[in-house]
PDB file of C-alpha atoms in Angstrom:
ATOM      1  CA  LEU A   1     -50.695 -25.387 -81.448  1.00 78.00           C
ATOM      2  CA  SER A   2     -48.437 -22.771 -79.846  1.00 86.00           C
ATOM      3  CA  ALA A   3     -49.053 -20.167 -77.164  1.00 88.00           C
ATOM      4  CA  SER A   4     -46.707 -17.410 -75.960  1.00 88.00           C
ATOM      5  CA  THR A   5     -46.725 -15.035 -73.017  1.00 88.00           C
ATOM      6  CA  ASP A   6     -44.058 -13.064 -71.139  1.00 86.00           C
ATOM      7  CA  GLY A   7     -41.112 -14.888 -72.675  1.00 83.00           C
ATOM      8  CA  LEU A   8     -42.683 -18.337 -72.290  1.00 87.00           C
ATOM      9  CA  THR A   9     -43.711 -20.327 -75.342  1.00 88.00           C
ATOM     10  CA  VAL A  10     -45.558 -23.624 -75.170  1.00 88.00           C
ATOM     11  CA  HIS A  11     -45.820 -25.904 -78.195  1.00 85.00           C
ATOM     12  CA  THR A  12     -48.092 -28.935 -78.396  1.00 87.00           C
ATOM     13  CA  LEU A  13     -48.248 -31.618 -81.012  1.00 81.00           C
ATOM     14  CA  LEU A  14     -50.776 -34.360 -81.520  1.00 79.00           C
ATOM     15  CA  ILE A  15     -48.946 -37.656 -81.770  1.00 77.00           C
ATOM     16  CA  ASP A  16     -50.460 -39.833 -84.442  1.00 79.00           C
ATOM     17  CA  ALA A  17     -49.767 -43.243 -82.957  1.00 79.00           C
ATOM     18  CA  THR A  18     -51.484 -46.182 -81.351  1.00 79.00           C
ATOM     19  CA  PHE A  19     -50.742 -46.663 -77.685  1.00 73.00           C
ATOM     20  CA  PRO A  20     -51.459 -49.806 -75.662  1.00 72.00           C
ATOM     21  CA  ASP A  21     -54.584 -49.872 -73.551  1.00 75.00           C
ATOM     22  CA  TYR A  22     -53.365 -48.902 -70.083  1.00 69.00           C
ATOM     23  CA  ALA A  23     -56.141 -50.950 -68.488  1.00 72.00           C
ATOM     24  CA  GLN A  24     -54.346 -54.083 -69.681  1.00 73.00           C
ATOM     25  CA  VAL A  25     -51.249 -53.080 -67.688  1.00 66.00           C
ATOM     26  CA  VAL A  26     -53.068 -52.238 -64.464  1.00 68.00           C
ATOM     27  CA  PRO A  27     -53.451 -55.347 -62.317  1.00 65.00           C
ATOM     28  CA  LYS A  28     -57.013 -55.982 -61.220  1.00 64.00           C
ATOM     29  CA  PRO A  29     -57.775 -54.968 -57.627  1.00 57.00           C
ATOM     30  CA  ARG A  30     -57.061 -57.762 -55.201  1.00 54.00           C
ATOM     31  CA  GLU A  31     -55.786 -59.981 -58.015  1.00 59.00           C
ATOM     32  CA  VAL A  32     -53.126 -60.947 -55.532  1.00 64.00           C
ATOM     33  CA  ASP A  33     -53.282 -60.423 -51.790  1.00 77.00           C
ATOM     34  CA  PRO A  34     -51.102 -57.418 -51.010  1.00 85.00           C
ATOM     35  CA  ILE A  35     -48.872 -56.882 -48.041  1.00 89.00           C
ATOM     36  CA  ALA A  36     -49.677 -53.953 -45.751  1.00 92.00           C
ATOM     37  CA  VAL A  37     -47.060 -51.583 -44.333  1.00 94.00           C
ATOM     38  CA  ASN A  38     -47.211 -48.420 -42.274  1.00 95.00           C
ATOM     39  CA  GLN A  39     -46.973 -45.530 -44.757  1.00 94.00           C
ATOM     40  CA  ALA A  40     -44.825 -43.265 -42.563  1.00 94.00           C
ATOM     41  CA  ALA A  41     -42.442 -46.066 -41.538  1.00 95.00           C
ATOM     42  CA  PHE A  42     -42.035 -47.293 -45.127  1.00 95.00           C
ATOM     43  CA  LEU A  43     -41.450 -43.778 -46.444  1.00 94.00           C
ATOM     44  CA  GLN A  44     -38.857 -43.147 -43.735  1.00 94.00           C
ATOM     45  CA  ALA A  45     -37.144 -46.444 -44.589  1.00 94.00           C
ATOM     46  CA  LEU A  46     -36.951 -45.383 -48.245  1.00 93.00           C
ATOM     47  CA  ARG A  47     -35.492 -42.040 -47.203  1.00 91.00           C
ATOM     48  CA  ASP A  48     -32.943 -43.818 -45.003  1.00 90.00           C
ATOM     49  CA  VAL A  49     -31.683 -46.098 -47.765  1.00 89.00           C
ATOM     50  CA  GLY A  50     -32.037 -43.313 -50.302  1.00 84.00           C
ATOM     51  CA  ALA A  51     -29.594 -40.867 -48.775  1.00 77.00           C
ATOM     52  CA  ILE A  52     -28.147 -40.714 -52.278  1.00 61.00           C
ATOM     53  CA  ARG A  53     -31.592 -39.990 -53.728  1.00 52.00           C
ATOM     54  CA  ASP A  54     -30.258 -37.242 -55.986  1.00 58.00           C
ATOM     55  CA  LYS A  55     -28.401 -39.879 -58.005  1.00 68.00           C
ATOM     56  CA  PRO A  56     -30.542 -41.240 -60.843  1.00 69.00           C
ATOM     57  CA  ASN A  57     -31.453 -44.861 -61.352  1.00 78.00           C
ATOM     58  CA  ILE A  58     -30.789 -46.198 -57.873  1.00 86.00           C
ATOM     59  CA  THR A  59     -32.551 -49.544 -57.512  1.00 89.00           C
ATOM     60  CA  VAL A  60     -34.263 -50.464 -54.264  1.00 91.00           C
ATOM     61  CA  ARG A  61     -34.776 -54.135 -53.415  1.00 92.00           C
ATOM     62  CA  LEU A  62     -37.670 -55.359 -51.277  1.00 93.00           C
ATOM     63  CA  GLN A  63     -37.541 -58.783 -49.650  1.00 91.00           C
ATOM     64  CA  CYS A  64     -40.052 -60.222 -47.195  1.00 89.00           C
ATOM     65  CA  SER A  65     -39.205 -62.573 -44.353  1.00 86.00           C
ATOM     66  CA  GLU A  66     -41.848 -65.000 -43.126  1.00 79.00           C
ATOM     67  CA  ILE A  67     -39.854 -65.630 -39.953  1.00 83.00           C
ATOM     68  CA  ASP A  68     -40.674 -62.290 -38.349  1.00 87.00           C
ATOM     69  CA  ASN A  69     -42.972 -60.540 -40.883  1.00 88.00           C
ATOM     70  CA  THR A  70     -40.391 -57.940 -41.811  1.00 91.00           C
ATOM     71  CA  MET A  71     -39.436 -56.495 -45.168  1.00 92.00           C
ATOM     72  CA  THR A  72     -35.792 -55.719 -45.839  1.00 93.00           C
ATOM     73  CA  ILE A  73     -35.347 -52.610 -47.956  1.00 93.00           C
ATOM     74  CA  CYS A  74     -31.912 -52.137 -49.460  1.00 92.00           C
ATOM     75  CA  THR A  75     -29.902 -50.323 -52.083  1.00 90.00           C
ATOM     76  CA  ASP A  76     -26.517 -51.322 -53.377  1.00 83.00           C
ATOM     77  CA  SER A  77     -24.367 -49.403 -55.810  1.00 75.00           C
ATOM     78  CA  ALA A  78     -20.721 -49.806 -56.716  1.00 75.00           C
ATOM     79  CA  ASP A  79     -20.528 -46.042 -57.182  1.00 75.00           C
ATOM     80  CA  TYR A  80     -22.495 -44.857 -54.134  1.00 74.00           C
ATOM     81  CA  GLY A  81     -22.327 -47.655 -51.538  1.00 79.00           C
ATOM     82  CA  SER A  82     -25.130 -49.611 -49.923  1.00 84.00           C
ATOM     83  CA  ALA A  83     -27.793 -49.182 -47.263  1.00 89.00           C
ATOM     84  CA  GLU A  84     -30.323 -51.486 -45.642  1.00 91.00           C
ATOM     85  CA  THR A  85     -33.216 -51.138 -43.216  1.00 93.00           C
ATOM     86  CA  VAL A  86     -36.220 -53.198 -42.120  1.00 93.00           C
ATOM     87  CA  VAL A  87     -39.948 -52.470 -41.686  1.00 94.00           C
ATOM     88  CA  ASP A  88     -42.773 -54.635 -40.371  1.00 92.00           C
ATOM     89  CA  PHE A  89     -45.534 -55.811 -42.684  1.00 92.00           C
ATOM     90  CA  ALA A  90     -48.824 -57.682 -42.407  1.00 89.00           C
ATOM     91  CA  GLY A  91     -50.431 -60.103 -44.821  1.00 85.00           C
ATOM     92  CA  PRO A  92     -49.100 -62.795 -47.096  1.00 81.00           C
ATOM     93  CA  MET A  93     -45.524 -62.198 -48.133  1.00 76.00           C
ATOM     94  CA  PHE A  94     -44.375 -62.182 -51.706  1.00 78.00           C
ATOM     95  CA  ASP A  95     -41.837 -64.763 -52.685  1.00 79.00           C
ATOM     96  CA  GLY A  96     -38.337 -63.627 -53.608  1.00 82.00           C
ATOM     97  CA  ILE A  97     -36.971 -60.143 -54.164  1.00 87.00           C
ATOM     98  CA  ARG A  98     -38.800 -57.305 -55.900  1.00 91.00           C
ATOM     99  CA  ALA A  99     -36.827 -54.376 -57.273  1.00 92.00           C
ATOM    100  CA  CYS A 100     -37.785 -50.986 -58.675  1.00 93.00           C
ATOM    101  CA  ASN A 101     -36.443 -47.471 -59.037  1.00 92.00           C
ATOM    102  CA  LEU A 102     -36.028 -45.899 -55.584  1.00 92.00           C
ATOM    103  CA  ARG A 103     -36.990 -42.385 -56.693  1.00 90.00           C
ATOM    104  CA  TYR A 104     -40.161 -43.588 -58.436  1.00 92.00           C
ATOM    105  CA  LEU A 105     -41.271 -45.618 -55.407  1.00 94.00           C
ATOM    106  CA  GLN A 106     -40.617 -42.774 -52.990  1.00 93.00           C
ATOM    107  CA  ASP A 107     -42.392 -40.250 -55.243  1.00 92.00           C
ATOM    108  CA  ALA A 108     -45.383 -42.591 -55.552  1.00 93.00           C
ATOM    109  CA  ILE A 109     -45.773 -42.886 -51.794  1.00 93.00           C
ATOM    110  CA  GLU A 110     -45.169 -39.179 -51.152  1.00 92.00           C
ATOM    111  CA  SER A 111     -47.898 -38.266 -53.638  1.00 90.00           C
ATOM    112  CA  MET A 112     -50.531 -40.480 -51.972  1.00 88.00           C
ATOM    113  CA  PRO A 113     -53.037 -39.160 -49.487  1.00 85.00           C
ATOM    114  CA  GLU A 114     -51.678 -39.469 -45.968  1.00 84.00           C
ATOM    115  CA  CYS A 115     -52.979 -42.631 -44.343  1.00 89.00           C
ATOM    116  CA  GLU A 116     -51.795 -45.071 -41.732  1.00 92.00           C
ATOM    117  CA  THR A 117     -51.343 -48.088 -43.984  1.00 94.00           C
ATOM    118  CA  ILE A 118     -50.511 -48.686 -47.636  1.00 94.00           C
ATOM    119  CA  THR A 119     -50.535 -51.932 -49.556  1.00 91.00           C
ATOM    120  CA  ILE A 120     -47.963 -53.302 -51.952  1.00 91.00           C
ATOM    121  CA  SER A 121     -48.881 -55.933 -54.525  1.00 88.00           C
ATOM    122  CA  ALA A 122     -46.047 -57.655 -56.331  1.00 84.00           C
ATOM    123  CA  PRO A 123     -47.376 -60.945 -57.679  1.00 81.00           C
ATOM    124  CA  GLU A 124     -44.309 -61.916 -59.713  1.00 82.00           C
ATOM    125  CA  LYS A 125     -40.715 -60.722 -59.946  1.00 83.00           C
ATOM    126  CA  LEU A 126     -41.211 -58.919 -63.258  1.00 84.00           C
ATOM    127  CA  ALA A 127     -44.877 -57.947 -62.873  1.00 84.00           C
ATOM    128  CA  PRO A 128     -45.883 -54.334 -62.189  1.00 86.00           C
ATOM    129  CA  ILE A 129     -45.730 -53.353 -58.527  1.00 89.00           C
ATOM    130  CA  VAL A 130     -48.925 -51.681 -57.302  1.00 89.00           C
ATOM    131  CA  VAL A 131     -48.855 -49.353 -54.295  1.00 91.00           C
ATOM    132  CA  ARG A 132     -52.089 -47.925 -52.872  1.00 90.00           C
ATOM    133  CA  PRO A 133     -53.641 -46.616 -49.662  1.00 92.00           C
ATOM    134  CA  ILE A 134     -55.271 -49.557 -47.905  1.00 87.00           C
ATOM    135  CA  ASP A 135     -58.803 -48.173 -48.042  1.00 84.00           C
ATOM    136  CA  GLU A 136     -58.756 -46.756 -51.572  1.00 81.00           C
ATOM    137  CA  ILE A 137     -59.208 -48.764 -54.738  1.00 75.00           C
ATOM    138  CA  GLU A 138     -59.148 -45.755 -57.080  1.00 79.00           C
ATOM    139  CA  THR A 139     -55.854 -44.252 -55.865  1.00 83.00           C
ATOM    140  CA  TYR A 140     -52.778 -46.240 -56.806  1.00 87.00           C
ATOM    141  CA  SER A 141     -49.336 -46.060 -58.346  1.00 89.00           C
ATOM    142  CA  ILE A 142     -47.866 -48.615 -60.697  1.00 89.00           C
ATOM    143  CA  LEU A 143     -44.114 -49.140 -60.815  1.00 90.00           C
ATOM    144  CA  MET A 144     -42.395 -51.219 -63.384  1.00 90.00           C
ATOM    145  CA  PRO A 145     -39.928 -53.651 -61.846  1.00 90.00           C
ATOM    146  CA  VAL A 146     -36.196 -53.617 -62.423  1.00 89.00           C
ATOM    147  CA  ARG A 147     -34.583 -56.863 -63.540  1.00 86.00           C
ATOM    148  CA  MET A 148     -31.990 -57.985 -60.989  1.00 78.00           C
ATOM    149  CA  ARG A 149     -28.741 -59.527 -62.189  1.00 68.00           C
TER     150      ARG A 149
END
């Protein structure tokens, strides 16, 4: 199917393929107790460490501390330098470091309805990371983790 107007042409093509059932990828709600963070503070922290946001494929690392209920958010790149900041969180912490694409995480949070608190579920290091407003089950973003070396 093609459509043209005023110098713009759009082509579509039906892809004859079998795709995996997305419902199998989406973690079940409350499958793991999420941590809760202030949406504005977390977004600002991502902006702070993402001063080099225009560079593709910058990985952000998230690490919780049970000592003072803070999450360290950091980026580190041989080409662009490193940055680190901390935000408070509530709830059970996840064990170890979670990593994902900085731009994808920031875009996910920016596209959510404005609310005071968001939740982050990251049950295992290489499991999908689910970000959602605290009071909404139907609105969520899923980020695939980045393997850390």
